[in-house]
PDB file of C-alpha atoms in Angstrom:
ATOM      1  CA  MET A   1     -22.600 -12.699  -4.145  1.00 35.00           C
ATOM      2  CA  ILE A   2     -18.884 -13.023  -4.775  1.00 39.00           C
ATOM      3  CA  GLN A   3     -16.498 -10.573  -3.164  1.00 39.00           C
ATOM      4  CA  GLY A   4     -13.050 -10.179  -1.687  1.00 42.00           C
ATOM      5  CA  GLU A   5     -10.636 -13.076  -2.094  1.00 48.00           C
ATOM      6  CA  GLU A   6     -13.246 -15.230  -3.832  1.00 48.00           C
ATOM      7  CA  TYR A   7     -13.705 -12.526  -6.514  1.00 41.00           C
ATOM      8  CA  ALA A   8      -9.953 -12.119  -6.897  1.00 47.00           C
ATOM      9  CA  ASP A   9      -9.487 -15.880  -7.294  1.00 51.00           C
ATOM     10  CA  SER A  10     -12.281 -16.198  -9.859  1.00 44.00           C
ATOM     11  CA  HIS A  11     -11.010 -13.238 -11.923  1.00 44.00           C
ATOM     12  CA  GLY A  12      -7.330 -14.166 -11.956  1.00 49.00           C
ATOM     13  CA  LEU A  13      -6.334 -11.334  -9.611  1.00 52.00           C
ATOM     14  CA  ALA A  14      -5.205 -13.366  -6.613  1.00 57.00           C
ATOM     15  CA  ALA A  15      -1.450 -13.747  -6.486  1.00 62.00           C
ATOM     16  CA  LYS A  16      -0.146 -16.894  -4.902  1.00 69.00           C
ATOM     17  CA  GLY A  17       3.441 -17.880  -4.426  1.00 80.00           C
ATOM     18  CA  ASP A  18       6.624 -16.856  -2.685  1.00 84.00           C
ATOM     19  CA  ASN A  19       7.586 -14.238  -5.276  1.00 89.00           C
ATOM     20  CA  TYR A  20       4.525 -12.030  -4.771  1.00 90.00           C
ATOM     21  CA  PRO A  21       4.232  -9.197  -2.270  1.00 90.00           C
ATOM     22  CA  VAL A  22       1.992  -9.812   0.708  1.00 90.00           C
ATOM     23  CA  HIS A  23      -1.526  -8.445   0.275  1.00 88.00           C
ATOM     24  CA  TYR A  24      -4.976  -8.928   1.851  1.00 86.00           C
ATOM     25  CA  VAL A  25      -3.551  -7.569   5.094  1.00 86.00           C
ATOM     26  CA  THR A  26      -5.042  -5.017   7.431  1.00 85.00           C
ATOM     27  CA  TRP A  27      -3.099  -2.239   9.083  1.00 83.00           C
ATOM     28  CA  SER A  28      -3.302  -4.260  12.319  1.00 83.00           C
ATOM     29  CA  ASP A  29      -1.855  -7.317  10.526  1.00 89.00           C
ATOM     30  CA  ALA A  30       1.053  -5.224   9.251  1.00 90.00           C
ATOM     31  CA  ARG A  31       1.687  -3.731  12.696  1.00 88.00           C
ATOM     32  CA  ALA A  32       1.569  -7.191  14.291  1.00 91.00           C
ATOM     33  CA  PHE A  33       4.048  -8.498  11.704  1.00 95.00           C
ATOM     34  CA  VAL A  34       6.622  -5.763  12.343  1.00 94.00           C
ATOM     35  CA  THR A  35       6.220  -6.227  16.104  1.00 94.00           C
ATOM     36  CA  ARG A  36       6.885  -9.984  15.808  1.00 97.00           C
ATOM     37  CA  LEU A  37       9.780  -9.389  13.404  1.00 97.00           C
ATOM     38  CA  SER A  38      11.323  -6.894  15.844  1.00 96.00           C
ATOM     39  CA  GLN A  39      11.047  -9.393  18.700  1.00 97.00           C
ATOM     40  CA  LYS A  40      12.468 -12.248  16.610  1.00 97.00           C
ATOM     41  CA  GLU A  41      15.405 -10.268  15.180  1.00 96.00           C
ATOM     42  CA  GLY A  42      16.133  -8.122  18.246  1.00 96.00           C
ATOM     43  CA  ARG A  43      16.022  -5.028  16.035  1.00 96.00           C
ATOM     44  CA  SER A  44      13.442  -2.299  15.561  1.00 95.00           C
ATOM     45  CA  TYR A  45      11.159  -2.718  12.526  1.00 95.00           C
ATOM     46  CA  ARG A  46       8.044  -0.715  11.733  1.00 93.00           C
ATOM     47  CA  LEU A  47       5.885   0.649   8.950  1.00 92.00           C
ATOM     48  CA  PRO A  48       7.431   3.721   7.346  1.00 92.00           C
ATOM     49  CA  THR A  49       5.861   7.090   7.937  1.00 89.00           C
ATOM     50  CA  GLU A  50       4.391   8.781   4.911  1.00 87.00           C
ATOM     51  CA  ALA A  51       7.432  11.076   4.645  1.00 87.00           C
ATOM     52  CA  GLU A  52       9.864   8.152   4.900  1.00 90.00           C
ATOM     53  CA  TRP A  53       7.939   6.224   2.249  1.00 90.00           C
ATOM     54  CA  GLU A  54       8.028   9.181  -0.176  1.00 88.00           C
ATOM     55  CA  TYR A  55      11.732   9.825   0.458  1.00 89.00           C
ATOM     56  CA  ALA A  56      12.506   6.175  -0.316  1.00 91.00           C
ATOM     57  CA  ALA A  57      10.251   6.175  -3.388  1.00 88.00           C
ATOM     58  CA  LEU A  58      12.037   9.255  -4.732  1.00 86.00           C
ATOM     59  CA  ALA A  59      15.432   7.778  -3.811  1.00 85.00           C
ATOM     60  CA  GLY A  60      16.284  10.961  -1.945  1.00 77.00           C
ATOM     61  CA  ASP A  61      16.234  13.796  -4.415  1.00 65.00           C
ATOM     62  CA  GLY A  62      17.518  11.759  -7.348  1.00 54.00           C
ATOM     63  CA  GLY A  63      14.322   9.951  -8.277  1.00 50.00           C
ATOM     64  CA  ARG A  64      12.003  12.773  -9.274  1.00 55.00           C
ATOM     65  CA  LYS A  65      11.917  11.819 -12.953  1.00 55.00           C
ATOM     66  CA  LEU A  66      11.103   8.428 -14.410  1.00 52.00           C
ATOM     67  CA  GLN A  67      13.831   7.396 -16.820  1.00 52.00           C
ATOM     68  CA  ALA A  68      11.728   4.899 -18.765  1.00 54.00           C
ATOM     69  CA  PRO A  69       8.135   4.461 -19.913  1.00 56.00           C
ATOM     70  CA  LEU A  70       5.772   3.866 -16.984  1.00 62.00           C
ATOM     71  CA  SER A  71       5.045   0.360 -18.319  1.00 58.00           C
ATOM     72  CA  LYS A  72       8.690  -0.522 -17.544  1.00 63.00           C
ATOM     73  CA  MET A  73       8.654   1.147 -14.123  1.00 68.00           C
ATOM     74  CA  ALA A  74       5.333   0.251 -12.514  1.00 76.00           C
ATOM     75  CA  ASN A  75       2.390  -2.131 -12.612  1.00 78.00           C
ATOM     76  CA  CYS A  76      -0.472   0.329 -13.005  1.00 76.00           C
ATOM     77  CA  GLY A  77      -2.608   1.666 -15.769  1.00 68.00           C
ATOM     78  CA  SER A  78      -6.220   0.504 -15.628  1.00 59.00           C
ATOM     79  CA  PRO A  79      -8.893   0.021 -12.980  1.00 56.00           C
ATOM     80  CA  ASP A  80     -10.400  -2.663 -15.258  1.00 59.00           C
ATOM     81  CA  PRO A  81      -8.776  -5.850 -13.936  1.00 53.00           C
ATOM     82  CA  SER A  82     -10.140  -7.896 -16.852  1.00 57.00           C
ATOM     83  CA  ARG A  83      -7.520  -6.369 -19.174  1.00 56.00           C
ATOM     84  CA  PRO A  84      -3.745  -6.232 -18.824  1.00 52.00           C
ATOM     85  CA  SER A  85      -2.674  -2.631 -18.360  1.00 54.00           C
ATOM     86  CA  LEU A  86       0.121  -0.653 -20.004  1.00 53.00           C
ATOM     87  CA  ALA A  87       1.047  -3.675 -22.115  1.00 57.00           C
ATOM     88  CA  ASP A  88       2.821  -5.207 -19.120  1.00 62.00           C
ATOM     89  CA  GLY A  89       0.971  -8.503 -19.421  1.00 69.00           C
ATOM     90  CA  TYR A  90      -0.349  -8.669 -15.857  1.00 74.00           C
ATOM     91  CA  ARG A  91      -4.066  -8.724 -15.086  1.00 74.00           C
ATOM     92  CA  GLY A  92      -3.460  -8.039 -11.430  1.00 80.00           C
ATOM     93  CA  LEU A  93      -0.563  -8.189  -9.025  1.00 86.00           C
ATOM     94  CA  ALA A  94       2.841  -8.812 -10.610  1.00 88.00           C
ATOM     95  CA  PRO A  95       5.630 -10.850  -9.013  1.00 90.00           C
ATOM     96  CA  VAL A  96       8.265  -8.825  -7.130  1.00 90.00           C
ATOM     97  CA  GLY A  97      11.054  -7.412  -9.273  1.00 88.00           C
ATOM     98  CA  GLN A  98       9.302  -7.419 -12.659  1.00 87.00           C
ATOM     99  CA  TYR A  99       9.910  -3.687 -13.088  1.00 84.00           C
ATOM    100  CA  ARG A 100      13.057  -1.610 -12.843  1.00 84.00           C
ATOM    101  CA  PRO A 101      14.108  -0.582  -9.322  1.00 87.00           C
ATOM    102  CA  ASN A 102      14.492   3.052  -8.347  1.00 84.00           C
ATOM    103  CA  PRO A 103      18.041   4.488  -8.043  1.00 86.00           C
ATOM    104  CA  TRP A 104      18.340   3.064  -4.514  1.00 89.00           C
ATOM    105  CA  GLY A 105      17.472  -0.438  -5.707  1.00 91.00           C
ATOM    106  CA  LEU A 106      13.953  -0.473  -4.226  1.00 91.00           C
ATOM    107  CA  TYR A 107      11.425  -2.354  -6.325  1.00 91.00           C
ATOM    108  CA  ASP A 108       7.747  -1.591  -6.858  1.00 89.00           C
ATOM    109  CA  MET A 109       7.623   1.702  -4.999  1.00 88.00           C
ATOM    110  CA  LEU A 110       5.134   2.787  -7.656  1.00 85.00           C
ATOM    111  CA  GLY A 111       2.292   0.571  -8.758  1.00 84.00           C
ATOM    112  CA  ASN A 112       1.617  -3.090  -8.061  1.00 88.00           C
ATOM    113  CA  LEU A 113       0.297  -2.499  -4.514  1.00 90.00           C
ATOM    114  CA  ASP A 114      -0.950   0.399  -2.451  1.00 89.00           C
ATOM    115  CA  GLU A 115       1.279   0.455   0.632  1.00 92.00           C
ATOM    116  CA  LEU A 116       0.188   1.075   4.202  1.00 91.00           C
ATOM    117  CA  THR A 117       2.217   3.646   6.103  1.00 90.00           C
ATOM    118  CA  GLY A 118       2.348   4.557   9.770  1.00 83.00           C
ATOM    119  CA  PRO A 119      -0.653   6.101  11.548  1.00 65.00           C
ATOM    120  CA  LEU A 120      -2.031   9.460  10.570  1.00 52.00           C
ATOM    121  CA  PRO A 121      -1.616  12.064  13.312  1.00 47.00           C
ATOM    122  CA  ASN A 122      -4.866  13.620  14.507  1.00 46.00           C
ATOM    123  CA  THR A 123      -3.720  17.060  13.395  1.00 40.00           C
ATOM    124  CA  TYR A 124      -2.912  16.019   9.803  1.00 41.00           C
ATOM    125  CA  LEU A 125      -5.618  16.418   7.158  1.00 41.00           C
ATOM    126  CA  THR A 126      -8.296  16.618   9.827  1.00 43.00           C
ATOM    127  CA  GLY A 127     -11.009  17.803   7.463  1.00 43.00           C
ATOM    128  CA  MET A 128     -10.455  14.973   4.993  1.00 39.00           C
ATOM    129  CA  THR A 129     -10.282  12.213   7.564  1.00 44.00           C
ATOM    130  CA  GLN A 130     -13.225  13.407   9.615  1.00 47.00           C
ATOM    131  CA  SER A 131     -15.506  12.653   6.659  1.00 46.00           C
ATOM    132  CA  ILE A 132     -15.136   8.897   7.245  1.00 47.00           C
ATOM    133  CA  TRP A 133     -17.038   9.328  10.512  1.00 47.00           C
ATOM    134  CA  ALA A 134     -20.136  10.500   8.622  1.00 52.00           C
ATOM    135  CA  ASP A 135     -21.156   6.820   8.526  1.00 56.00           C
ATOM    136  CA  PRO A 136     -22.996   6.110  11.825  1.00 59.00           C
ATOM    137  CA  GLY A 137     -22.167   2.399  11.545  1.00 58.00           C
ATOM    138  CA  LEU A 138     -18.455   3.130  11.509  1.00 56.00           C
ATOM    139  CA  GLN A 139     -18.837   5.450  14.502  1.00 59.00           C
ATOM    140  CA  GLU A 140     -20.666   2.707  16.378  1.00 62.00           C
ATOM    141  CA  LEU A 141     -18.002   0.131  15.488  1.00 54.00           C
ATOM    142  CA  ARG A 142     -15.190   2.458  16.584  1.00 53.00           C
ATOM    143  CA  ASN A 143     -16.904   3.172  19.884  1.00 58.00           C
ATOM    144  CA  SER A 144     -17.771  -0.477  20.581  1.00 55.00           C
ATOM    145  CA  LEU A 145     -14.192  -1.628  19.979  1.00 51.00           C
ATOM    146  CA  ARG A 146     -12.772   1.305  21.965  1.00 50.00           C
ATOM    147  CA  PHE A 147     -10.140   2.051  19.325  1.00 49.00           C
ATOM    148  CA  SER A 148      -8.687   5.495  18.910  1.00 51.00           C
ATOM    149  CA  ASP A 149      -9.347   7.403  15.701  1.00 50.00           C
ATOM    150  CA  ASP A 150      -5.854   6.505  14.463  1.00 48.00           C
ATOM    151  CA  ALA A 151      -6.734   2.804  14.426  1.00 48.00           C
ATOM    152  CA  PHE A 152      -9.251   3.555  11.695  1.00 52.00           C
ATOM    153  CA  ARG A 153      -7.263   5.677   9.308  1.00 60.00           C
ATOM    154  CA  GLY A 154      -3.867   6.061   7.822  1.00 69.00           C
ATOM    155  CA  VAL A 155      -2.137   7.058   4.649  1.00 81.00           C
ATOM    156  CA  ILE A 156      -1.862   4.620   1.769  1.00 86.00           C
ATOM    157  CA  ARG A 157       0.866   5.360  -0.798  1.00 88.00           C
ATOM    158  CA  GLY A 158       2.247   3.981  -4.045  1.00 85.00           C
ATOM    159  CA  GLU A 159      -0.927   3.254  -6.020  1.00 85.00           C
ATOM    160  CA  SER A 160      -1.774  -0.236  -7.206  1.00 85.00           C
ATOM    161  CA  PHE A 161      -2.271  -2.148 -10.418  1.00 84.00           C
ATOM    162  CA  LEU A 162      -5.841  -0.787 -10.398  1.00 82.00           C
ATOM    163  CA  ALA A 163      -4.728   2.863 -10.697  1.00 80.00           C
ATOM    164  CA  TYR A 164      -4.957   4.773 -13.956  1.00 77.00           C
ATOM    165  CA  ALA A 165      -1.493   5.559 -15.306  1.00 74.00           C
ATOM    166  CA  HIS A 166      -1.992   9.317 -14.861  1.00 73.00           C
ATOM    167  CA  ASN A 167      -2.676   8.705 -11.136  1.00 77.00           C
ATOM    168  CA  CYS A 168       0.331   6.427 -10.665  1.00 79.00           C
ATOM    169  CA  LEU A 169       2.549   9.058  -9.082  1.00 80.00           C
ATOM    170  CA  VAL A 170       4.896   9.089  -6.098  1.00 81.00           C
ATOM    171  CA  THR A 171       2.796  11.952  -4.733  1.00 82.00           C
ATOM    172  CA  ALA A 172      -0.485  10.010  -4.981  1.00 82.00           C
ATOM    173  CA  ARG A 173      -2.037   9.229  -1.624  1.00 82.00           C
ATOM    174  CA  SER A 174      -5.278   8.146  -0.098  1.00 81.00           C
ATOM    175  CA  VAL A 175      -6.596   8.284   3.434  1.00 71.00           C
ATOM    176  CA  GLY A 176      -9.135   5.868   4.749  1.00 60.00           C
ATOM    177  CA  PRO A 177     -10.238   3.142   7.128  1.00 58.00           C
ATOM    178  CA  LEU A 178      -7.702   0.376   7.587  1.00 67.00           C
ATOM    179  CA  LEU A 179      -9.817  -2.375   9.129  1.00 74.00           C
ATOM    180  CA  TYR A 180      -9.899  -4.578   6.053  1.00 76.00           C
ATOM    181  CA  GLY A 181      -7.423  -6.005   3.583  1.00 81.00           C
ATOM    182  CA  ASP A 182      -7.841  -6.265  -0.163  1.00 82.00           C
ATOM    183  CA  THR A 183      -6.160  -7.518  -3.297  1.00 83.00           C
ATOM    184  CA  GLN A 184      -4.350  -4.252  -3.996  1.00 85.00           C
ATOM    185  CA  THR A 185      -3.020  -3.265  -0.555  1.00 88.00           C
ATOM    186  CA  GLY A 186       0.154  -4.429   1.162  1.00 91.00           C
ATOM    187  CA  PHE A 187       3.012  -2.948   3.178  1.00 92.00           C
ATOM    188  CA  ARG A 188       6.744  -2.374   3.244  1.00 93.00           C
ATOM    189  CA  VAL A 189       8.947  -2.878   6.318  1.00 94.00           C
ATOM    190  CA  LEU A 190      11.361  -0.241   7.592  1.00 94.00           C
ATOM    191  CA  LEU A 191      14.375  -1.182   9.740  1.00 95.00           C
ATOM    192  CA  GLU A 192      15.365   1.587  12.147  1.00 92.00           C
ATOM    193  CA  LEU A 193      19.098   2.143  12.365  1.00 89.00           C
ATOM    194  CA  GLY A 194      20.187   3.616  15.624  1.00 76.00           C
ATOM    195  CA  PRO A 195      22.901   3.806  18.237  1.00 63.00           C
TER     196      PRO A 195
END
């Protein structure tokens, strides 16, 4: 059985090189990275909250409308990785900067990779997130590792190259376990500016 990175490598989906966004990371990997970066730089870095991510993706209030065809703005369009989607020529992850930036100059806020955001508060979307605990194996794993519920769920934004074009929206979101990394999930770093 072939799965994960081995599948991605054998199907031309694995992106290797300095010009590709980081992927195959877990939420814990992303959190560890921003912690190390904060210590190294002496500044405060973190994952953006869901609201911060959406505000940046929309470039404040000026980015609500796409000014070009989606194929020029985002790497998304087909969950069938064997075919390039939206005539963009990429079977999987595209190098950074292949699509137009938003009005604030941020690249790939839509498409290419799903992006991990900060933890999901217990009071937010409780009904939706509680359904992941229907799996007794996941309950047992959570209890054995003594993690809080927030360690197992969060909001993923931005959609990936595997999303259908009609789902590739700034408002698209998913909620789920964050204990594994995959070919279509990465993260974006936020630098806190303060006094």
